[in-house]
Short mmCIF file of C-alpha atoms (C1' of nucleotides) and ligand atoms in Angstrom, two decimals:
data_model
loop_
_atom_site.label_atom_id
_atom_site.label_comp_id
_atom_site.label_asym_id
_atom_site.label_seq_id
_atom_site.Cartn_x
_atom_site.Cartn_y
_atom_site.Cartn_z
CA UNK R 162 23.56 76.44 -90.70
CA UNK R 163 23.15 73.30 -88.07
CA UNK R 164 19.77 71.59 -87.76
CA UNK R 165 18.27 73.45 -84.76
CA UNK R 166 16.19 70.11 -83.08
CA UNK R 167 15.55 72.37 -79.79
CA UNK R 168 11.93 73.65 -78.78
CA UNK R 169 12.33 76.40 -75.83
CA UNK R 170 14.85 78.44 -74.16
CA UNK R 171 16.97 77.81 -71.65
CA UNK R 172 15.29 79.09 -68.95
CA UNK R 173 11.98 77.77 -69.76
CA UNK R 174 13.89 74.46 -69.87
CA UNK R 175 15.53 74.97 -66.42
CA UNK R 176 11.85 75.68 -65.19
CA UNK R 177 10.75 72.36 -66.37
CA UNK R 178 13.62 70.74 -65.15
CA UNK R 179 13.08 72.40 -61.54
CA UNK R 180 9.08 70.83 -61.78
CA UNK R 181 10.67 67.54 -62.65
CA UNK R 182 13.02 66.96 -59.93
CA UNK R 183 9.88 67.89 -57.37
CA UNK R 184 8.04 65.40 -59.32
CA UNK R 185 10.57 62.87 -59.21
CA UNK R 186 10.81 63.72 -55.16
CA UNK R 187 6.92 63.80 -54.80
CA UNK R 188 7.12 60.07 -56.61
CA UNK R 189 10.06 58.91 -54.07
CA UNK R 190 12.37 59.07 -56.49
CA UNK R 191 16.36 59.44 -56.75
CA UNK R 192 17.35 62.87 -58.34
CA UNK R 193 20.24 61.26 -60.29
CA UNK R 194 22.47 63.49 -62.68
CA UNK R 195 21.81 60.79 -65.51
CA UNK R 196 17.87 61.08 -64.67
CA UNK R 197 18.03 64.25 -65.48
CA UNK R 198 19.87 64.38 -68.98
CA UNK R 199 17.75 62.27 -70.11
CA UNK R 200 14.86 64.19 -69.39
CA UNK R 201 16.11 67.20 -70.48
CA UNK R 202 16.89 65.50 -73.81
CA UNK R 203 13.78 64.57 -74.59
CA UNK R 204 11.38 67.53 -73.46
CA UNK R 205 13.84 69.82 -75.49
CA UNK R 206 12.95 67.95 -78.95
CA UNK R 207 9.72 67.47 -80.62
CA UNK R 208 11.35 64.47 -82.44
CA UNK R 209 9.62 61.50 -80.64
CA UNK R 210 13.25 59.50 -79.95
CA UNK R 211 13.08 56.08 -79.89
CA UNK R 212 15.47 54.82 -76.44
CA UNK R 213 18.56 54.88 -78.89
CA UNK R 214 18.16 58.29 -80.58
CA UNK R 215 18.17 60.03 -77.33
CA UNK R 216 21.03 57.46 -75.66
CA UNK R 217 23.28 58.90 -79.07
CA UNK R 218 21.83 62.44 -78.10
CA UNK R 219 22.92 62.44 -73.42
CA UNK R 220 26.07 60.60 -74.48
CA UNK R 221 27.30 63.96 -75.99
CA UNK R 222 27.05 65.65 -72.21
CA UNK R 223 27.30 62.36 -70.14
CA UNK R 224 29.47 59.82 -72.57
CA UNK R 225 29.28 56.60 -69.94
CA UNK R 226 25.52 56.25 -69.99
CA UNK R 227 24.21 52.97 -70.83
CA UNK R 228 21.31 52.20 -73.16
CA UNK R 229 19.47 49.95 -70.48
CA UNK R 230 19.97 53.29 -68.36
CA UNK R 231 17.88 55.67 -70.99
CA UNK R 232 15.50 52.65 -71.74
CA UNK R 233 14.30 52.08 -67.86
CA UNK R 234 14.42 55.63 -67.18
CA UNK R 235 12.07 56.47 -70.12
CA UNK R 236 9.69 54.01 -68.59
CA UNK R 237 9.99 55.70 -65.41
CA UNK R 238 9.39 58.75 -66.39
CA UNK R 239 6.18 57.62 -68.48
CA UNK R 240 5.03 56.21 -64.86
CA UNK R 241 5.20 59.22 -63.04
CA UNK R 242 3.52 61.44 -65.99
CA UNK R 243 6.56 63.18 -67.25
CA UNK R 244 6.48 61.62 -70.55
CA UNK R 245 4.52 59.43 -72.72
CA UNK R 246 4.59 56.31 -75.22
CA UNK R 247 3.68 57.45 -78.72
CA UNK R 248 0.84 55.60 -78.63
CA UNK R 249 0.12 51.82 -80.76
CA UNK R 250 4.68 51.90 -80.82
CA UNK R 251 6.76 49.63 -79.19
CA UNK R 252 4.86 46.32 -79.66
CA UNK R 253 5.31 43.20 -82.28
CA UNK R 254 3.14 44.43 -85.78
CA UNK R 255 -0.10 43.02 -85.50
CA UNK R 256 -2.54 42.21 -88.54
CA UNK R 257 -5.84 42.39 -89.24
CA UNK R 258 -8.19 40.60 -91.68
CA UNK R 259 -11.29 42.66 -91.14
CA UNK R 260 -11.97 45.32 -93.92
CA UNK R 261 -15.19 46.58 -92.57
CA UNK R 262 -14.62 50.45 -91.13
CA UNK R 263 -14.07 50.20 -87.22
CA UNK R 264 -11.59 51.01 -83.98
CA UNK R 265 -9.53 49.59 -81.43
CA UNK R 266 -8.41 49.09 -78.29
CA UNK R 267 -5.46 47.72 -76.78
CA UNK R 268 -4.61 46.17 -73.53
CA UNK R 269 -1.58 48.02 -72.41
CA UNK R 270 -0.86 44.97 -70.40
CA UNK R 271 -1.75 41.96 -72.22
CA UNK R 272 -1.28 43.33 -75.42
CA UNK R 273 -4.74 42.33 -76.42
CA UNK R 274 -6.05 44.25 -79.70
CA UNK R 275 -10.36 44.52 -79.14
CA UNK R 276 -12.72 45.40 -82.33
CA UNK R 277 -15.54 48.03 -82.02
CA UNK R 278 -17.46 50.37 -83.86
CA UNK R 279 -18.84 53.90 -83.41
CA UNK R 280 -20.01 55.40 -85.90
CA UNK R 281 -19.27 58.80 -85.25
CA UNK R 282 -15.26 57.76 -85.21
CA UNK R 283 -15.33 56.96 -89.21
CA UNK R 284 -16.43 60.40 -89.92
CA UNK R 285 -13.50 61.92 -88.39
CA UNK R 286 -12.37 64.62 -90.46
CA UNK R 287 -8.33 65.62 -91.21
CA UNK R 288 -7.58 69.33 -90.85
CA UNK R 289 -7.09 71.30 -94.26
CA UNK R 290 -3.34 71.95 -93.23
CA UNK R 291 -2.34 68.30 -92.03
CA UNK R 292 -4.49 66.59 -95.57
CA UNK R 293 -2.39 69.11 -97.75
CA UNK R 294 1.00 68.87 -95.95
CA UNK R 295 0.72 64.95 -96.10
CA UNK R 296 -0.73 61.66 -97.84
CA UNK R 297 -3.43 60.34 -95.35
CA UNK R 298 -3.67 56.80 -95.74
CA UNK R 299 -5.06 55.88 -92.64
CA UNK R 300 -6.84 57.95 -90.12
CA UNK R 301 -8.04 56.26 -87.00
CA UNK R 302 -9.35 56.43 -83.13
CA UNK R 303 -7.20 54.16 -81.35
CA UNK R 304 -7.97 53.71 -77.34
CA UNK R 305 -5.41 52.18 -74.49
CA UNK R 306 -6.17 50.84 -71.25
CA UNK R 307 -6.66 48.15 -69.04
CA UNK R 308 -8.71 45.26 -70.43
CA UNK R 309 -11.50 43.53 -68.77
CA UNK R 310 -10.11 40.57 -68.34
CA UNK R 311 -6.25 41.59 -66.79
CA UNK R 312 -8.33 44.28 -63.72
CA UNK R 313 -9.91 41.22 -62.30
CA UNK R 314 -6.58 40.34 -61.14
CA UNK P 261 -15.17 23.17 -74.04
CA UNK P 262 -12.81 24.16 -76.47
CA UNK P 263 -12.02 28.30 -77.11
CA UNK P 264 -13.50 29.62 -79.98
CA UNK P 265 -11.51 31.75 -82.13
CA UNK P 266 -13.04 31.52 -85.61
CA UNK P 267 -15.35 34.52 -86.56
CA UNK P 268 -17.76 32.76 -89.44
CA UNK P 269 -19.33 29.91 -91.09
CA UNK P 270 -16.55 27.62 -93.63
CA UNK P 271 -19.48 29.17 -96.59
CA UNK P 272 -18.12 32.36 -96.07
CA UNK P 273 -14.93 32.17 -95.27
CA UNK P 274 -15.08 29.80 -98.72
CA UNK P 275 -16.99 33.06 -100.24
CA UNK P 276 -13.99 34.86 -98.65
CA UNK P 277 -10.95 33.01 -100.16
CA UNK P 278 -12.25 32.75 -103.49
CA UNK P 279 -12.67 36.70 -103.67
CA UNK P 280 -9.01 36.86 -102.23
CA UNK P 281 -7.60 34.39 -105.00
CA UNK P 282 -9.15 36.81 -107.72
CA UNK P 283 -7.63 39.94 -106.22
CA UNK P 284 -4.24 38.03 -106.20
CA UNK P 285 -4.62 37.37 -109.78
CA UNK P 286 -5.54 40.71 -110.70
CA UNK P 287 -2.31 42.16 -108.89
CA UNK P 288 -0.40 39.48 -110.64
CA UNK P 289 0.35 37.37 -107.86
CA UNK P 290 0.61 33.69 -107.57
CA UNK P 291 -1.89 31.26 -106.31
CA UNK P 292 0.12 29.30 -103.54
CA UNK P 293 -1.31 27.37 -101.05
CA UNK P 294 0.70 28.90 -98.35
CA UNK P 295 -0.47 32.34 -98.93
CA UNK P 296 -4.24 30.73 -99.48
CA UNK P 297 -3.59 29.07 -95.46
CA UNK P 298 -2.32 32.56 -94.03
CA UNK P 299 -5.14 34.34 -95.34
CA UNK P 300 -7.79 31.69 -94.03
CA UNK P 301 -5.91 31.88 -91.14
CA UNK P 302 -5.77 36.20 -90.52
CA UNK P 303 -9.39 36.60 -91.78
CA UNK P 304 -11.02 34.05 -89.34
CA UNK P 305 -10.60 35.37 -86.21
CA UNK P 306 -10.72 38.70 -84.50
CA UNK P 307 -7.21 38.18 -82.22
CA UNK P 308 -4.94 41.08 -84.89
CA UNK P 309 -2.27 38.11 -84.59
CA UNK P 310 1.44 38.69 -84.72
CA UNK P 311 3.08 36.68 -87.53
CA UNK P 312 4.64 34.48 -84.68
CA UNK P 313 0.93 33.68 -83.90
CA UNK P 314 -0.44 33.37 -87.30
CA UNK P 315 2.69 30.94 -88.09
CA UNK P 316 1.62 28.84 -85.44
CA UNK P 317 -2.09 28.63 -86.23
CA UNK P 318 -1.16 27.88 -89.34
CA UNK P 319 1.82 24.85 -88.87
CA UNK P 320 -1.25 23.17 -87.98
CA UNK P 321 -2.33 22.59 -91.19
CA UNK P 322 0.77 23.20 -92.87
CA UNK P 323 3.71 21.97 -90.79
CA UNK P 324 6.26 22.87 -93.01
CA UNK P 325 5.71 27.08 -93.21
CA UNK P 326 8.53 29.32 -92.51
CA UNK P 327 8.05 32.35 -89.91
CA UNK P 328 9.80 34.30 -92.82
CA UNK P 329 7.14 33.47 -95.44
CA UNK P 330 4.38 34.33 -93.17
CA UNK P 331 5.80 37.55 -92.11
CA UNK P 332 6.55 38.72 -95.90
CA UNK P 333 3.08 37.50 -97.01
CA UNK P 334 1.08 39.23 -94.29
CA UNK P 335 3.18 42.28 -95.82
CA UNK P 336 2.13 41.28 -99.12
CA UNK P 337 -1.42 41.34 -98.32
CA UNK P 338 -1.48 44.39 -96.68
CA UNK P 339 -0.14 46.27 -99.74
CA UNK P 340 -2.95 44.89 -101.90
CA UNK P 341 -5.45 45.54 -99.62
CA UNK P 342 -6.38 41.94 -98.70
CA UNK P 343 -5.03 43.52 -94.29
CA UNK P 344 -4.01 45.35 -92.74
CA UNK P 345 -1.57 46.73 -90.13
CA UNK P 346 -3.00 47.83 -86.68
CA UNK P 347 -1.96 51.68 -86.32
CA UNK P 348 1.46 52.22 -85.35
CA UNK P 349 2.51 48.86 -84.42
CA UNK P 350 5.59 47.24 -85.58
CA UNK P 351 8.01 50.06 -84.42
CA UNK P 352 10.37 50.52 -82.00
CA UNK P 353 9.05 52.64 -78.83
CA UNK P 354 8.73 56.36 -79.53
CA UNK P 355 9.08 58.70 -77.22
CA UNK P 356 7.07 62.19 -76.12
CA UNK P 357 7.97 64.77 -73.39
CA UNK P 358 5.13 67.20 -74.73
CA UNK P 359 2.30 67.29 -71.67
CA UNK P 360 0.02 69.45 -73.84
CA UNK P 361 -3.25 68.17 -75.66
CA UNK P 362 -1.83 67.21 -79.16
CA UNK P 363 -2.14 64.67 -82.37
CA UNK P 364 0.14 62.68 -84.15
CA UNK P 365 0.78 61.86 -87.84
CA UNK P 366 3.02 59.40 -88.66
CA UNK P 367 4.97 58.63 -91.65
CA UNK P 368 4.93 54.94 -92.85
CA UNK P 369 8.45 55.70 -94.38
CA UNK P 370 10.41 57.12 -92.63
CA UNK P 371 9.06 56.69 -89.25
CA UNK P 372 8.83 60.44 -88.59
CA UNK P 373 5.88 61.38 -86.08
CA UNK P 374 4.86 65.13 -86.58
CA UNK P 375 2.54 66.70 -83.86
CA UNK P 376 -0.31 68.97 -85.06
CA UNK P 377 -2.99 70.19 -82.68
CA UNK P 378 -6.56 69.98 -83.98
CA UNK P 379 -9.35 71.06 -80.39
CA UNK P 380 -11.91 69.01 -82.51
CA UNK P 381 -9.96 66.13 -81.43
CA UNK P 382 -9.54 66.61 -78.00
CA UNK P 383 -13.03 67.03 -77.06
CA UNK P 384 -13.57 62.89 -78.62
CA UNK P 385 -16.14 60.61 -76.68
CA UNK P 386 -15.23 57.60 -75.62
CA UNK P 387 -18.54 55.19 -75.95
CA UNK P 388 -20.28 54.14 -72.63
CA UNK P 389 -20.09 50.39 -73.49
CA UNK P 390 -16.40 50.53 -74.28
CA UNK P 391 -16.11 53.43 -71.19
CA UNK P 392 -17.78 50.61 -69.05
CA UNK P 393 -15.51 47.65 -69.69
CA UNK P 394 -11.88 48.99 -70.04
CA UNK P 395 -9.98 51.24 -68.14
CA UNK P 396 -9.40 53.93 -70.94
CA UNK P 397 -5.95 55.28 -70.25
CA UNK P 398 -5.37 57.20 -73.58
CA UNK P 399 -7.67 57.83 -75.96
CA UNK P 400 -6.20 59.44 -79.12
CA UNK P 401 -7.07 59.99 -82.96
CA UNK P 402 -3.95 59.24 -84.84
CA UNK P 403 -2.68 59.80 -88.77
CA UNK P 404 -0.37 57.32 -90.78
CA UNK P 405 0.68 58.45 -94.16
CA UNK P 406 3.69 59.28 -96.27
CA UNK P 407 5.32 62.40 -94.78
CA UNK P 408 5.91 65.79 -97.26
CA UNK P 409 9.72 65.20 -97.48
CA UNK P 410 8.92 61.51 -98.57
CA UNK P 411 6.82 62.52 -100.97
CA UNK P 412 8.71 64.84 -103.21
CA UNK P 413 11.30 61.64 -103.98
"C1'" DT M 1 29.90 65.11 -41.10
"C1'" DT M 2 29.91 60.10 -41.34
"C1'" DT M 3 27.83 55.99 -41.88
"C1'" DG M 4 24.00 52.72 -43.70
"C1'" DT M 5 21.18 51.20 -47.30
"C1'" DA M 6 17.57 51.13 -51.00
"C1'" DA M 7 17.80 52.54 -55.43
"C1'" DA M 8 20.32 53.17 -59.35
"C1'" DT M 9 23.26 52.58 -63.03
"C1'" DA M 10 27.26 50.08 -66.16
"C1'" DG M 11 27.94 46.89 -68.74
"C1'" DG M 12 27.12 42.66 -71.03
"C1'" DA M 13 24.03 38.61 -71.83
"C1'" DG M 14 20.20 36.88 -73.56
"C1'" DT M 15 15.89 37.02 -76.49
"C1'" DA M 16 11.98 38.56 -79.16
"C1'" DG M 17 11.04 39.74 -84.12
"C1'" DC M 18 11.89 40.59 -87.23
"C1'" DT M 19 14.89 40.66 -92.60
"C1'" DA M 20 17.87 39.79 -95.83
"C1'" DC M 21 20.31 36.04 -98.49
"C1'" DT M 22 20.51 31.52 -101.12
"C1'" DA M 23 19.58 27.51 -103.20
"C1'" DT M 24 15.05 25.21 -104.08
"C1'" DA M 25 10.47 24.63 -106.01
"C1'" DT M 26 6.40 25.90 -108.28
"C1'" DA M 27 2.64 28.80 -110.49
"C1'" DG M 28 1.70 30.04 -114.57
"C1'" DT M 29 2.61 30.27 -119.17
"C1'" DA M 30 3.54 28.98 -124.11
"C1'" DT N 88 5.57 19.30 -121.45
"C1'" DA N 89 8.92 22.89 -120.98
"C1'" DC N 90 10.33 27.58 -119.16
"C1'" DT N 91 10.88 31.27 -115.80
"C1'" DA N 92 9.93 34.58 -113.03
"C1'" DT N 93 8.31 34.33 -108.53
"C1'" DA N 94 7.86 32.61 -104.04
"C1'" DT N 95 9.34 29.33 -100.13
"C1'" DA N 96 13.05 26.74 -96.66
"C1'" DG N 97 16.11 27.29 -94.28
"C1'" DT N 98 19.38 29.51 -91.93
"C1'" DA N 99 22.29 33.96 -91.23
"C1'" DG N 100 22.25 38.19 -89.49
"C1'" DC N 101 20.46 42.43 -86.81
"C1'" DT N 102 17.55 45.50 -84.07
"C1'" DA N 103 15.62 46.77 -80.24
"C1'" DC N 104 14.93 46.01 -76.35
"C1'" DT N 105 14.97 43.26 -71.92
"C1'" DC N 106 17.27 40.64 -67.77
"C1'" DC N 107 21.43 39.87 -64.68
"C1'" DT N 108 25.17 41.29 -61.22
"C1'" DA N 109 28.56 43.80 -59.40
"C1'" DT N 110 29.75 48.58 -58.27
"C1'" DT N 111 28.12 53.02 -57.26
"C1'" DT N 112 25.04 56.88 -55.38
"C1'" DA N 113 21.62 59.52 -53.43
"C1'" DC N 114 19.83 60.21 -49.25
"C1'" DA N 115 18.49 59.76 -44.47
"C1'" DA N 116 19.60 58.88 -40.38
"C1'" DA N 117 23.34 58.79 -36.68
MN1 MN Y 615 -9.78 45.15 -85.93
MN1 MN Y 616 3.69 64.64 -79.57
ZN1 ZN Y 617 -5.31 43.12 -70.81
ZN1 ZN Y 618 8.43 60.56 -94.53
#
DNA sequence: TTTGTAAATAGGAGTAGCTACTATATAGTA
DNA sequence: TACTATATAGTAGCTACTCCTATTTACAAA
């Protein structure tokens, strides 16, 4: 029995692909077979792949594709809203010596991490289904965006 | 005027250092001058430094210290609860092709990212002070822990 | 249909941020 | 003071990008 990693029917995948192509054109991007293959590879899984993982997957239908193309394309997809980067991932590990309850905002441009504290966010309740299935070690409300310093430029 | 990156008085820093030393002993860790210097460098800033940033800082008072020691020590501090790793940071960039509102749980061991959806988490309200100061591009409730697959081992 | 061109890709080199390895040094102890 | 498990310095190796350049291609214009 083979592991099933797809998440939708071919009909739905094709429909999404059509809308993706329209989105590319709306954003002035060329519709290349590589781009389509990467989009289809990403949208048809819930594994939150890295570029490397997706590269392996797409190579099966597009053997010559380069890792750089996969990386660049995934960032392009994120820019036009056809994909997104999972929160926090992709940067150097950052440490915190403050043990008080607090939350973080991270600037996607300069990578600055700013503390804030909103008491309501200390008390978020993890759904029972999740708490039963996983051992929760940390729960956080996490914001990303452009910081004040980067904005005034 | 020099940029001030310290966050507390020397008295408070010394008090925290004493408690840190006690915590090391309680965990059977040797109290080395490197460890103390790294702890003090981390706890006395709110910049959420990377190992590299902290290495530069600690070198000023401890010129010979190696980057590897800083890295290892920071992970050790996290293990005994004297520090923490900022949520999500430190791993390869991960992508998501699912545009429906949902939340993520990440296993700190196998790095698996699992979707879940709790409607209440879609509606979290960013404090006005933060929303005014920064341009918020994404807000998320983010969980970390040990997943079901890793736990049964 | 053919042609021109800006955009995209392949392949490879370069870089950042760890991570593993090994010889040396040292904190804690007996 | 001597012992030894632990920690560190220095370095090599590795992963995940990121940059560079020559070549190709999508698509618009003729
Ligand atoms: Mn913080
Ligand atoms: Mn997801
Ligand atoms: Zn910024
Ligand atoms: Zn796991």
